[in-house]
Backbone as numpy.savetxt, mean C-alpha at the origin, in Angstrom:
# Nx Ny Nz CAx CAy CAz Cx Cy Cz
-6.36 1.73 -11.82 -7.39 3.17 -11.83 -6.31 4.06 -11.71
-6.74 5.05 -12.52 -6.12 6.25 -12.48 -7.04 7.49 -11.88
-6.34 8.34 -11.63 -6.98 9.83 -11.11 -7.53 10.52 -12.41
-7.16 10.39 -13.42 -7.58 11.13 -14.51 -9.13 11.30 -14.81
-9.85 10.37 -14.41 -11.38 10.60 -14.54 -12.17 10.65 -13.73
-11.36 10.68 -12.35 -11.95 11.07 -11.07 -12.55 12.40 -10.76
-13.66 12.63 -10.40 -13.97 13.86 -9.97 -14.19 14.26 -8.30
-13.51 15.19 -7.95 -13.56 15.40 -6.38 -14.94 15.96 -5.97
-15.24 15.22 -4.78 -16.71 15.18 -4.11 -16.72 16.71 -3.47
-15.53 17.27 -2.94 -15.40 18.48 -2.33 -15.51 19.87 -3.26
-14.89 19.84 -4.42 -14.45 21.05 -5.02 -15.17 20.71 -6.46
-15.63 19.68 -6.94 -16.26 19.16 -8.05 -15.25 19.36 -9.39
-13.97 19.23 -9.20 -12.77 19.71 -10.11 -12.20 18.12 -10.17
-11.41 18.13 -11.44 -10.79 16.79 -11.54 -9.69 16.54 -10.75
-9.61 15.43 -10.24 -8.70 14.92 -9.00 -7.31 15.17 -9.58
-7.14 14.83 -10.77 -5.67 14.86 -11.44 -5.21 16.39 -11.39
-6.09 17.51 -11.37 -5.70 19.09 -11.20 -5.20 19.14 -9.72
-5.74 18.67 -9.03 -5.40 18.56 -7.34 -5.73 20.25 -7.06
-6.96 20.74 -7.12 -7.32 21.86 -6.51 -7.43 22.16 -5.22
-7.79 21.31 -4.60 -7.99 21.23 -3.14 -7.25 20.24 -2.31
-7.17 20.18 -1.01 -6.32 19.35 -0.40 -6.91 17.92 -0.53
-8.18 17.87 -0.55 -8.78 16.54 -0.87 -8.19 15.92 -2.07
-8.18 16.52 -3.33 -7.66 16.08 -4.36 -6.49 15.89 -4.50
-5.56 16.58 -3.66 -4.17 16.21 -3.72 -3.88 15.18 -2.89
-4.39 14.71 -1.70 -4.38 13.58 -0.93 -4.67 12.54 -1.68
-6.14 12.35 -2.52 -6.38 11.09 -3.32 -5.40 11.08 -4.41
-5.02 12.10 -5.10 -3.84 11.72 -6.30 -2.70 11.03 -5.58
-2.12 11.89 -4.28 -1.23 11.23 -3.97 -1.30 9.75 -3.38
-2.44 9.28 -2.96 -2.44 7.92 -2.58 -2.62 7.17 -3.75
-3.20 7.49 -4.98 -3.25 6.89 -6.10 -2.14 6.32 -6.87
-1.19 7.46 -6.57 0.11 7.22 -7.37 1.19 6.73 -6.34
1.13 6.66 -5.04 1.79 6.16 -4.10 2.39 4.68 -4.53
3.63 4.52 -4.48 4.26 2.99 -4.79 5.32 2.63 -3.75
4.49 1.49 -3.32 5.14 1.07 -2.03 6.34 0.18 -2.27
7.00 -0.15 -1.50 8.41 -1.23 -1.94 7.61 -2.69 -2.61
8.89 -3.40 -2.71 8.31 -4.61 -3.55 7.65 -5.72 -1.98
8.00 -5.28 -0.99 7.73 -6.07 0.22 6.55 -5.42 1.02
5.24 -5.79 1.04 4.35 -5.19 1.89 4.67 -5.79 3.24
4.21 -5.24 4.55 4.48 -5.61 5.81 3.56 -7.16 5.75
2.83 -7.20 5.47 1.92 -8.62 5.48 3.25 -9.50 4.92
3.55 -9.25 3.87 4.38 -10.60 3.25 5.57 -10.69 4.17
6.34 -9.53 4.57 7.31 -9.84 5.83 6.89 -10.60 6.86
5.79 -10.15 7.45 5.34 -10.99 8.33 5.33 -12.45 8.39
4.78 -12.61 6.97 4.32 -14.21 6.80 5.96 -14.75 6.49
6.72 -13.96 5.96 7.88 -14.72 5.81 8.59 -15.10 7.33
8.87 -14.01 8.15 9.24 -14.16 9.65 8.34 -15.26 10.31
7.18 -15.62 9.94 6.39 -16.40 10.71 6.90 -18.01 10.24
7.20 -18.14 8.94 7.37 -19.26 8.37 9.03 -19.77 8.73
10.03 -18.64 8.71 11.14 -18.80 9.35 11.11 -19.18 10.93
10.13 -18.60 11.51 10.25 -18.97 13.19 9.76 -20.45 13.31
8.58 -21.01 12.30 8.48 -22.37 12.28 9.52 -23.41 11.94
10.47 -23.00 10.97 11.07 -23.85 10.54 12.52 -23.78 11.53
12.59 -22.64 12.10 13.76 -22.85 13.16 13.24 -23.54 14.55
12.06 -23.79 14.64 11.38 -24.66 15.63 11.84 -26.04 15.15
11.36 -26.43 13.94 11.25 -27.55 13.40 12.64 -27.96 13.28
13.56 -27.32 13.16 14.93 -27.61 12.85 15.58 -27.96 14.57
15.12 -27.29 15.20 15.49 -27.31 16.69 15.01 -28.85 17.27
13.94 -29.33 16.96 13.54 -30.40 17.55 14.23 -31.76 16.76
14.62 -31.52 15.46 15.70 -32.57 14.89 16.82 -32.66 15.45
17.69 -31.65 15.83 18.77 -31.80 16.31 18.90 -31.77 17.71
């Protein structure tokens, strides 16, 4: 989805123009690019590593 066709409910202008703070926030949120690893993925990897460490500890 892009902000090119969105209309702001506050100022009735195109969000892409960023006329008001609401438009600017919506535009920034639409174009925000996170890193390749979300916090959920990192947490899942840590949980898997924890259980792997527990399993290896029982073996040795």
